Tab-separated table of C-alpha atoms in Angstrom:
chain	number	residue	atom	x	y	z
A	1	MET	CA	105.053	-10.914	78.381
A	2	ASN	CA	107.025	-10.842	75.127
A	3	PRO	CA	105.991	-8.323	72.495
A	4	VAL	CA	104.559	-10.135	69.483
A	5	LEU	CA	106.666	-9.943	66.332
A	6	THR	CA	104.424	-10.292	63.287
A	7	ALA	CA	106.220	-11.965	60.398
A	8	ARG	CA	105.272	-11.006	56.846
A	9	ILE	CA	105.374	-14.328	55.036
A	10	PRO	CA	104.747	-14.435	51.267
A	11	GLY	CA	102.270	-16.778	49.616
A	12	SER	CA	102.712	-20.524	49.460
A	13	LYS	CA	104.769	-21.762	46.528
A	14	SER	CA	102.961	-25.104	46.585
A	15	ILE	CA	99.539	-23.462	46.427
A	16	THR	CA	100.580	-20.810	43.890
A	17	ASN	CA	101.970	-23.263	41.334
A	18	ARG	CA	99.142	-25.763	41.705
A	19	ALA	CA	96.570	-22.988	41.381
A	20	LEU	CA	98.341	-21.600	38.314
A	21	LEU	CA	98.025	-24.937	36.523
A	22	LEU	CA	94.418	-25.513	37.588
A	23	ALA	CA	93.457	-22.001	36.499
A	24	ALA	CA	95.279	-22.489	33.191
A	25	ALA	CA	93.224	-25.631	32.488
A	26	ALA	CA	89.944	-24.088	33.637
A	27	ASP	CA	87.095	-22.724	31.575
A	28	GLY	CA	87.024	-19.011	32.318
A	29	VAL	CA	89.180	-16.381	34.008
A	30	SER	CA	90.559	-17.078	37.483
A	31	LEU	CA	92.016	-14.609	39.983
A	32	LEU	CA	94.811	-15.671	42.333
A	33	ARG	CA	95.236	-13.113	45.103
A	34	ALA	CA	98.531	-12.737	47.023
A	35	PRO	CA	100.460	-15.295	44.945
A	36	LEU	CA	104.073	-15.968	45.786
A	37	VAL	CA	106.330	-13.899	43.529
A	38	SER	CA	109.674	-15.726	43.463
A	39	ASP	CA	112.065	-17.396	41.057
A	40	ASP	CA	110.131	-20.685	41.129
A	41	THR	CA	106.656	-19.253	40.652
A	42	LEU	CA	107.774	-16.845	37.936
A	43	ALA	CA	109.434	-19.776	36.170
A	44	PHE	CA	106.192	-21.749	36.427
A	45	ARG	CA	104.203	-18.788	35.112
A	46	GLU	CA	106.557	-18.380	32.156
A	47	ALA	CA	106.406	-22.104	31.442
A	48	LEU	CA	102.614	-21.881	31.213
A	49	ALA	CA	102.957	-18.898	28.890
A	50	GLY	CA	105.076	-21.144	26.673
A	51	LEU	CA	102.076	-23.465	26.512
A	52	GLY	CA	99.807	-20.661	25.335
A	53	VAL	CA	98.296	-19.569	28.666
A	54	HIS	CA	97.747	-15.836	29.193
A	55	ILE	CA	98.508	-14.603	32.724
A	56	GLU	CA	98.230	-10.940	33.646
A	57	ALA	CA	99.546	-9.280	36.814
A	58	GLU	CA	97.231	-6.852	38.603
A	59	ASP	CA	98.201	-4.126	41.118
A	60	GLY	CA	101.857	-4.910	40.671
A	61	ASP	CA	101.836	-8.569	41.550
A	62	ALA	CA	99.143	-8.419	44.222
A	63	ALA	CA	97.010	-10.712	42.064
A	64	TRP	CA	97.410	-12.789	38.920
A	65	LYS	CA	94.550	-13.079	36.422
A	66	VAL	CA	94.710	-16.352	34.513
A	67	SER	CA	92.740	-16.784	31.300
A	68	GLY	CA	92.037	-20.494	31.241
A	69	THR	CA	92.239	-22.485	28.017
A	70	GLY	CA	89.372	-24.787	28.972
A	71	GLY	CA	91.534	-27.888	28.737
A	72	ALA	CA	95.020	-29.195	27.975
A	73	PRO	CA	97.504	-27.617	25.524
A	74	ALA	CA	96.823	-28.426	21.886
A	75	ALA	CA	99.730	-27.049	19.880
A	76	GLY	CA	102.939	-28.494	21.326
A	77	GLY	CA	105.751	-26.289	22.517
A	78	SER	CA	109.123	-25.906	24.165
A	79	VAL	CA	109.007	-25.331	27.916
A	80	TRP	CA	111.875	-23.999	30.034
A	81	CYS	CA	111.411	-24.970	33.702
A	82	GLU	CA	114.421	-23.057	35.079
A	83	ASP	CA	115.063	-24.523	38.597
A	84	ALA	CA	111.393	-25.283	39.362
A	85	GLY	CA	110.828	-28.934	40.221
A	86	THR	CA	107.080	-28.332	40.292
A	87	ALA	CA	107.157	-27.237	36.644
A	88	ALA	CA	109.111	-30.348	35.646
A	89	ARG	CA	106.701	-32.663	37.510
A	90	PHE	CA	103.312	-30.939	36.999
A	91	LEU	CA	103.470	-29.725	33.405
A	92	PRO	CA	104.328	-32.933	31.470
A	93	PRO	CA	101.061	-34.684	32.522
A	94	PHE	CA	99.153	-31.489	31.650
A	95	ALA	CA	100.773	-31.515	28.210
A	96	ALA	CA	100.249	-35.262	27.782
A	97	ALA	CA	96.500	-34.733	28.200
A	98	GLY	CA	96.628	-32.453	25.154
A	99	ARG	CA	97.998	-32.859	21.665
A	100	GLY	CA	101.336	-32.152	20.085
A	101	THR	CA	105.017	-32.606	20.812
A	102	PHE	CA	106.333	-30.906	23.946
A	103	THR	CA	109.902	-30.583	25.173
A	104	PHE	CA	110.766	-29.750	28.776
A	105	ASP	CA	114.194	-28.663	29.988
A	106	GLY	CA	115.787	-26.719	32.819
A	107	THR	CA	119.022	-25.819	34.581
A	108	GLY	CA	121.758	-28.292	35.379
A	109	GLN	CA	120.522	-28.456	38.976
A	110	LEU	CA	117.022	-29.403	37.812
A	111	ARG	CA	118.340	-31.873	35.223
A	112	ALA	CA	119.921	-33.839	38.085
A	113	ARG	CA	116.552	-34.495	39.717
A	114	PRO	CA	114.789	-37.756	38.785
A	115	LEU	CA	111.769	-37.894	36.489
A	116	ARG	CA	111.726	-41.503	35.312
A	117	PRO	CA	108.785	-42.628	37.532
A	118	LEU	CA	106.658	-39.880	35.993
A	119	ALA	CA	107.709	-40.712	32.438
A	120	GLU	CA	106.969	-44.390	33.002
A	121	ALA	CA	103.538	-43.580	34.445
A	122	LEU	CA	102.692	-41.409	31.428
A	123	GLY	CA	103.797	-44.252	29.165
A	124	ARG	CA	101.418	-46.652	30.888
A	125	LEU	CA	98.634	-44.147	30.244
A	126	GLY	CA	99.410	-44.138	26.531
A	127	ALA	CA	101.627	-41.083	26.090
A	128	SER	CA	105.152	-41.162	24.717
A	129	ALA	CA	107.436	-39.639	27.351
A	130	ALA	CA	111.210	-39.897	26.896
A	131	VAL	CA	113.678	-38.754	29.551
A	132	SER	CA	117.437	-38.327	29.514
A	133	GLU	CA	120.078	-40.740	30.705
A	134	PRO	CA	121.513	-41.723	33.117
A	135	VAL	CA	119.521	-39.998	35.875
A	136	GLY	CA	116.181	-40.133	34.101
A	137	GLY	CA	115.517	-36.417	34.299
A	138	LEU	CA	115.305	-33.457	31.959
A	139	PRO	CA	115.272	-32.922	29.072
A	140	MET	CA	111.944	-34.718	28.578
A	141	THR	CA	109.996	-35.043	25.336
A	142	VAL	CA	106.259	-35.773	25.452
A	143	ARG	CA	104.365	-36.764	22.302
A	144	ALA	CA	100.717	-36.418	23.195
A	145	ASP	CA	97.379	-37.378	21.679
A	146	GLY	CA	95.230	-37.060	24.784
A	147	LEU	CA	95.079	-39.470	27.725
A	148	PRO	CA	92.416	-42.168	28.036
A	149	GLY	CA	92.433	-42.466	31.842
A	150	GLY	CA	92.386	-45.886	33.507
A	151	ASP	CA	93.997	-47.587	36.488
A	152	LEU	CA	97.543	-46.645	37.388
A	153	ALA	CA	100.165	-47.233	40.069
A	154	VAL	CA	102.976	-44.697	40.316
A	155	ASP	CA	106.193	-44.832	42.333
A	156	ALA	CA	105.790	-41.935	44.775
A	157	SER	CA	108.666	-42.922	47.073
A	158	LEU	CA	111.001	-40.262	45.650
A	159	SER	CA	108.514	-37.408	45.379
A	160	SER	CA	104.791	-36.840	45.839
A	161	GLN	CA	104.975	-34.404	42.919
A	162	TYR	CA	104.717	-37.216	40.347
A	163	LEU	CA	101.373	-38.237	41.806
A	164	THR	CA	100.244	-34.613	42.082
A	165	GLY	CA	100.968	-33.947	38.404
A	166	LEU	CA	99.007	-37.011	37.313
A	167	LEU	CA	96.062	-36.201	39.572
A	168	MET	CA	95.791	-32.639	38.265
A	169	ALA	CA	95.706	-33.977	34.700
A	170	GLY	CA	92.940	-36.433	35.627
A	171	PRO	CA	89.912	-34.198	34.875
A	172	LEU	CA	91.365	-33.595	31.379
A	173	MET	CA	91.374	-37.310	30.474
A	174	ARG	CA	88.693	-39.067	28.448
A	175	ALA	CA	87.679	-41.527	31.188
A	176	PRO	CA	88.136	-41.761	34.981
A	177	LEU	CA	91.639	-42.043	36.389
A	178	ALA	CA	92.180	-44.350	39.371
A	179	VAL	CA	95.692	-43.979	40.747
A	180	ARG	CA	97.639	-45.338	43.709
A	181	GLY	CA	100.900	-43.804	44.895
A	182	ALA	CA	103.246	-46.617	45.927
A	183	GLY	CA	105.526	-45.688	48.850
A	184	LEU	CA	103.998	-42.220	49.035
A	185	VAL	CA	106.097	-39.568	50.784
A	186	SER	CA	104.998	-36.069	51.816
A	187	ARG	CA	101.370	-37.159	52.074
A	188	PRO	CA	100.002	-33.709	53.081
A	189	TYR	CA	100.868	-32.358	49.633
A	190	ILE	CA	98.433	-34.838	48.069
A	191	ASP	CA	95.705	-33.675	50.450
A	192	MET	CA	96.476	-30.091	49.401
A	193	THR	CA	96.278	-31.058	45.729
A	194	LYS	CA	92.876	-32.714	46.157
A	195	ALA	CA	91.501	-29.706	48.052
A	196	LEU	CA	92.640	-27.275	45.365
A	197	MET	CA	91.333	-29.477	42.551
A	198	ARG	CA	87.916	-29.451	44.221
A	199	ARG	CA	88.129	-25.666	44.581
A	200	PHE	CA	88.438	-25.492	40.790
A	201	GLY	CA	85.474	-27.819	40.264
A	202	ALA	CA	87.096	-31.235	39.893
A	203	ASN	CA	85.477	-34.443	41.112
A	204	VAL	CA	88.126	-36.324	43.102
A	205	ASP	CA	87.686	-38.971	45.808
A	206	GLU	CA	89.999	-41.172	47.848
A	207	PHE	CA	88.942	-44.615	49.019
A	208	ASP	CA	89.925	-46.662	52.057
A	209	ASP	CA	92.321	-48.790	50.000
A	210	GLY	CA	94.363	-45.703	49.074
A	211	VAL	CA	93.125	-45.419	45.498
A	212	ILE	CA	92.386	-41.857	44.371
A	213	GLN	CA	89.772	-41.536	41.640
A	214	VAL	CA	89.443	-38.487	39.409
A	215	LEU	CA	86.487	-38.128	37.059
A	216	PRO	CA	86.707	-36.360	33.688
A	217	GLY	CA	84.950	-33.046	33.247
A	218	GLY	CA	87.663	-30.404	33.349
A	219	TYR	CA	87.950	-27.396	35.653
A	220	ARG	CA	86.032	-24.184	36.138
A	221	ALA	CA	87.506	-20.790	36.964
A	222	ALA	CA	87.792	-19.706	40.608
A	223	GLN	CA	89.039	-16.925	42.831
A	224	LEU	CA	91.610	-17.937	45.425
A	225	ASP	CA	93.452	-16.201	48.258
A	226	VAL	CA	96.872	-17.845	48.529
A	227	GLU	CA	97.886	-18.683	52.115
A	228	PRO	CA	101.292	-17.612	53.480
A	229	ASP	CA	103.904	-20.295	52.856
A	230	ALA	CA	104.084	-22.634	55.864
A	231	SER	CA	107.532	-23.946	54.890
A	232	THR	CA	108.886	-20.398	54.846
A	233	ALA	CA	107.130	-19.619	58.122
A	234	SER	CA	109.101	-22.452	59.761
A	235	TYR	CA	112.249	-20.287	59.835
A	236	PHE	CA	110.502	-17.508	61.713
A	237	PHE	CA	108.840	-19.916	64.135
A	238	ALA	CA	112.242	-21.524	64.767
A	239	ALA	CA	113.755	-18.078	65.287
A	240	ALA	CA	111.209	-17.443	68.023
A	241	ALA	CA	112.054	-20.764	69.649
A	242	VAL	CA	115.797	-20.093	69.850
A	243	THR	CA	115.691	-16.389	70.752
A	244	GLY	CA	113.013	-16.470	73.438
A	245	THR	CA	110.698	-14.211	71.479
A	246	THR	CA	107.118	-14.472	70.215
A	247	VAL	CA	106.456	-14.641	66.465
A	248	ALA	CA	102.988	-14.659	64.902
A	249	VAL	CA	102.128	-15.474	61.288
A	250	PRO	CA	98.685	-14.209	60.240
A	251	GLY	CA	96.909	-16.193	57.548
A	252	LEU	CA	98.082	-19.574	58.824
A	253	GLY	CA	95.552	-21.197	61.109
A	254	ARG	CA	93.513	-24.313	61.752
A	255	SER	CA	92.021	-24.391	58.282
A	256	SER	CA	95.360	-24.315	56.466
A	257	VAL	CA	95.778	-26.868	53.661
A	258	GLN	CA	99.553	-26.955	54.173
A	259	GLY	CA	101.021	-29.901	56.007
A	260	ASP	CA	104.226	-28.024	56.820
A	261	LEU	CA	102.377	-26.064	59.467
A	262	GLY	CA	102.905	-29.284	61.442
A	263	PHE	CA	106.465	-28.079	62.056
A	264	VAL	CA	105.195	-26.069	65.006
A	265	GLU	CA	104.276	-29.344	66.718
A	266	VAL	CA	107.936	-30.374	66.481
A	267	LEU	CA	108.869	-27.070	68.117
A	268	ARG	CA	106.294	-27.815	70.825
A	269	ARG	CA	108.146	-31.085	71.551
A	270	ALA	CA	111.341	-29.030	71.754
A	271	GLY	CA	109.821	-26.848	74.479
A	272	ALA	CA	108.320	-23.898	72.625
A	273	ARG	CA	104.809	-22.649	73.356
A	274	VAL	CA	102.544	-22.948	70.329
A	275	GLU	CA	99.103	-21.519	69.654
A	276	ILE	CA	97.254	-22.379	66.435
A	277	GLY	CA	94.285	-20.056	66.132
A	278	GLU	CA	91.555	-19.738	63.562
A	279	ASP	CA	93.652	-17.491	61.322
A	280	THR	CA	97.028	-17.041	63.054
A	281	THR	CA	99.748	-19.307	64.424
A	282	THR	CA	102.009	-18.033	67.207
A	283	VAL	CA	105.204	-19.535	68.630
A	284	THR	CA	106.918	-18.354	71.808
A	285	GLY	CA	110.372	-19.582	72.726
A	286	THR	CA	112.205	-19.789	75.992
A	287	GLY	CA	115.593	-19.365	74.328
A	288	ALA	CA	116.452	-22.965	75.237
A	289	LEU	CA	115.558	-26.094	73.285
A	290	ARG	CA	114.657	-29.482	74.696
A	291	GLY	CA	116.176	-32.448	72.889
A	292	GLY	CA	116.276	-36.147	73.581
A	293	PHE	CA	113.618	-37.157	71.057
A	294	ASP	CA	113.258	-38.927	67.731
A	295	VAL	CA	110.851	-37.512	65.140
A	296	ASP	CA	109.596	-38.715	61.758
A	297	MET	CA	109.513	-35.688	59.471
A	298	GLY	CA	108.791	-37.558	56.241
A	299	ASP	CA	105.503	-35.742	55.760
A	300	ILE	CA	107.076	-32.330	56.387
A	301	SER	CA	110.555	-32.921	54.998
A	302	ASP	CA	110.944	-29.371	53.646
A	303	THR	CA	111.200	-28.257	57.276
A	304	PHE	CA	113.620	-30.849	58.601
A	305	MET	CA	116.572	-28.574	57.754
A	306	THR	CA	115.026	-25.880	59.944
A	307	LEU	CA	115.109	-28.242	62.900
A	308	GLY	CA	118.500	-29.621	61.909
A	309	ALA	CA	120.162	-26.209	61.871
A	310	ILE	CA	118.992	-25.292	65.381
A	311	ALA	CA	119.243	-28.777	66.930
A	312	PRO	CA	122.791	-28.174	68.318
A	313	LEU	CA	121.210	-25.635	70.693
A	314	ALA	CA	119.098	-28.357	72.349
A	315	ASP	CA	120.039	-29.995	75.634
A	316	ALA	CA	120.191	-33.535	74.211
A	317	PRO	CA	120.506	-35.231	70.798
A	318	ILE	CA	117.699	-35.035	68.259
A	319	THR	CA	117.167	-37.657	65.561
A	320	VAL	CA	115.119	-36.948	62.439
A	321	HIS	CA	114.113	-39.886	60.244
A	322	GLY	CA	111.826	-40.690	57.329
A	323	ILE	CA	113.588	-38.105	55.145
A	324	GLY	CA	115.437	-40.221	52.577
A	325	HIS	CA	113.650	-38.463	49.713
A	326	ALA	CA	115.205	-35.172	50.874
A	327	ARG	CA	118.458	-36.393	49.319
A	328	LEU	CA	116.869	-35.809	45.886
A	329	LYS	CA	115.768	-32.193	46.293
A	330	GLU	CA	117.675	-29.078	45.188
A	331	SER	CA	120.619	-30.682	46.988
A	332	ASP	CA	121.217	-33.804	49.046
A	333	ARG	CA	119.736	-32.052	52.039
A	334	ILE	CA	120.774	-34.598	54.646
A	335	ALA	CA	124.394	-34.354	53.463
A	336	ALA	CA	124.182	-30.558	53.286
A	337	VAL	CA	122.914	-30.222	56.858
A	338	GLU	CA	125.549	-32.654	58.105
A	339	GLU	CA	128.392	-30.949	56.220
A	340	ASN	CA	127.515	-27.523	57.554
A	341	LEU	CA	126.950	-28.656	61.124
A	342	ARG	CA	130.321	-30.385	61.124
A	343	ALA	CA	131.875	-27.176	59.811
A	344	CYS	CA	130.419	-25.575	62.945
A	345	GLY	CA	132.068	-28.259	65.104
A	346	ILE	CA	128.845	-30.179	65.797
A	347	ARG	CA	128.824	-33.988	65.979
A	348	THR	CA	126.335	-35.750	63.723
A	349	GLU	CA	125.564	-39.237	62.461
A	350	SER	CA	123.423	-40.064	59.446
A	351	GLY	CA	121.954	-42.926	57.459
A	352	PRO	CA	120.045	-43.241	54.202
A	353	ASP	CA	116.906	-41.606	55.660
A	354	ARG	CA	117.958	-40.114	58.987
A	355	ILE	CA	120.289	-37.738	60.801
A	356	THR	CA	121.193	-37.458	64.502
A	357	ILE	CA	122.467	-34.116	65.774
A	358	HIS	CA	124.235	-33.782	69.099
A	359	PRO	CA	124.195	-30.709	71.313
A	360	GLY	CA	127.147	-28.369	71.302
A	361	THR	CA	128.337	-24.811	70.933
A	362	PRO	CA	128.466	-24.021	67.212
A	363	ALA	CA	131.662	-22.352	66.031
A	364	PRO	CA	131.748	-19.618	63.383
A	365	ALA	CA	131.559	-21.096	59.880
A	366	ARG	CA	130.879	-20.234	56.277
A	367	ILE	CA	127.763	-22.153	55.256
A	368	ALA	CA	127.860	-24.003	51.931
A	369	CYS	CA	124.351	-23.322	50.612
A	370	ARG	CA	124.656	-25.599	47.542
A	371	ARG	CA	122.329	-23.208	45.680
A	372	ASP	CA	119.591	-24.498	47.989
A	373	HIS	CA	117.286	-21.833	49.395
A	374	ARG	CA	116.243	-23.966	52.373
A	375	ILE	CA	119.820	-24.559	53.518
A	376	ALA	CA	120.483	-20.810	53.417
A	377	MET	CA	117.318	-19.922	55.330
A	378	ALA	CA	117.700	-22.670	57.941
A	379	PHE	CA	121.280	-21.743	58.835
A	380	SER	CA	120.341	-18.069	58.918
A	381	VAL	CA	118.249	-18.977	61.967
A	382	LEU	CA	121.268	-20.601	63.638
A	383	GLY	CA	123.108	-17.348	62.938
A	384	LEU	CA	120.748	-15.546	65.320
A	385	ARG	CA	122.389	-17.440	68.187
A	386	THR	CA	125.889	-18.061	66.797
A	387	ALA	CA	128.217	-15.226	65.891
A	388	GLY	CA	130.252	-15.686	62.736
A	389	ILE	CA	127.772	-17.748	60.706
A	390	THR	CA	127.900	-16.491	57.106
A	391	LEU	CA	126.394	-17.762	53.862
A	392	ASP	CA	128.350	-18.397	50.677
A	393	ASP	CA	125.255	-17.722	48.533
A	394	PRO	CA	122.716	-15.556	50.367
A	395	ALA	CA	120.887	-14.708	47.130
A	396	CYS	CA	119.730	-18.310	46.580
A	397	VAL	CA	116.741	-17.577	48.851
A	398	GLY	CA	115.184	-15.880	45.808
A	399	LYS	CA	113.875	-19.276	44.721
A	400	THR	CA	111.009	-18.976	47.219
A	401	PHE	CA	111.420	-15.737	49.232
A	402	PRO	CA	113.499	-12.945	47.678
A	403	GLY	CA	112.818	-10.720	50.689
A	404	PHE	CA	113.837	-13.309	53.293
A	405	HIS	CA	116.961	-11.565	54.605
A	406	ALA	CA	115.222	-8.208	54.829
A	407	GLU	CA	112.292	-9.668	56.772
A	408	LEU	CA	114.441	-11.716	59.155
A	409	GLY	CA	116.609	-8.636	59.674
A	410	ARG	CA	113.565	-6.472	60.362
A	411	LEU	CA	112.439	-8.822	63.130
A	412	PHE	CA	115.921	-9.807	64.350
A	413	PRO	CA	118.476	-7.083	63.546
A	414	ALA	CA	121.357	-9.407	64.468
A	415	HIS	CA	120.680	-11.283	61.226
A	416	ALA	CA	122.515	-8.658	59.164
A	417	SER	CA	125.894	-10.272	59.915
A	418	THR	CA	124.776	-13.665	58.586
A	419	VAL	CA	124.276	-12.593	54.985
A	420	ARG	CA	127.793	-11.300	54.372
A	421	HIS	CA	129.577	-13.029	51.499
């Protein structure tokens, strides 16, 4: 029997940033235990500070104490989102529910990501939200005098984060909000949002016709233990699958609110043994991968790169589809996976929302990370089985897991060669 390698996975970025906003809007002081401390969450925390929210670290960063404002911002402000897409999508609706003039901006990488569907939705709710041209992203200016609520349809085909931002602002509106996400992608993130809103006292329901209704009434303070990040855990589960080892992640079990834990079911199809317990998920690999299948990863698209990077090691082609919206993330992730696999000598084909990866023996290559943390982490896993895989930007993992290389190296010492510049 394999010894069990226990991976130390930091807190979920998705939960941390949602909980930060909900706590900021709540009446009272909230405590977030084991938050993710990374570039994105620190950027989100600083953005909230720019809106007048006081957040205090306790025991280093073991917990964050958030003094809620009891509602939406009321004095305007200038908000720097850095590279954090969640800040650019979640904070404008929060501001629009308040009063004042707010400006949002970020790095060139974040400016390239679309925001027009969110701005248009805020406009239909009565706020003035202007975005830049031609991509319809940052900088954004919001002129707010509260939001009345009402019925709303929002284009959620590019990102579920637009819908999430609007939903979280719902309890701060003057009347109920009834919203439908047209073409919704990454559905599990909406389920996560609803669960966290309820944890902070919101009244939110979803009906059979897909309409989500949020009642006014604000939020109340809460204490929350942040789960380990399931997207980050995917790299360690994949490492188990391709090295024939056993990796366990405590804190991720049946009750997880994170849809990306579903990645282990894709590994099960590829031949790994998977056990999802009450509080721990464990993956055991045989060292070989089974291919010859087609999988829709639209709901868990942040993990498709993990599968894509290791797919050449399978015994038959693997096709991933439903991931067109992944072209609009930190990078065009379909193109990035394809470019790097081809650099390794692997045959691929792609379309607007799919990629097919053929089996082969990857050659040494320098991976073009495109400043995208998930590309760097995914191809680090391939480097456990392929000598000569190096990253051109190993530090970009700091966006979600600054200690990634150290942890992967602790469990798999061969990883040290992958992070060379």
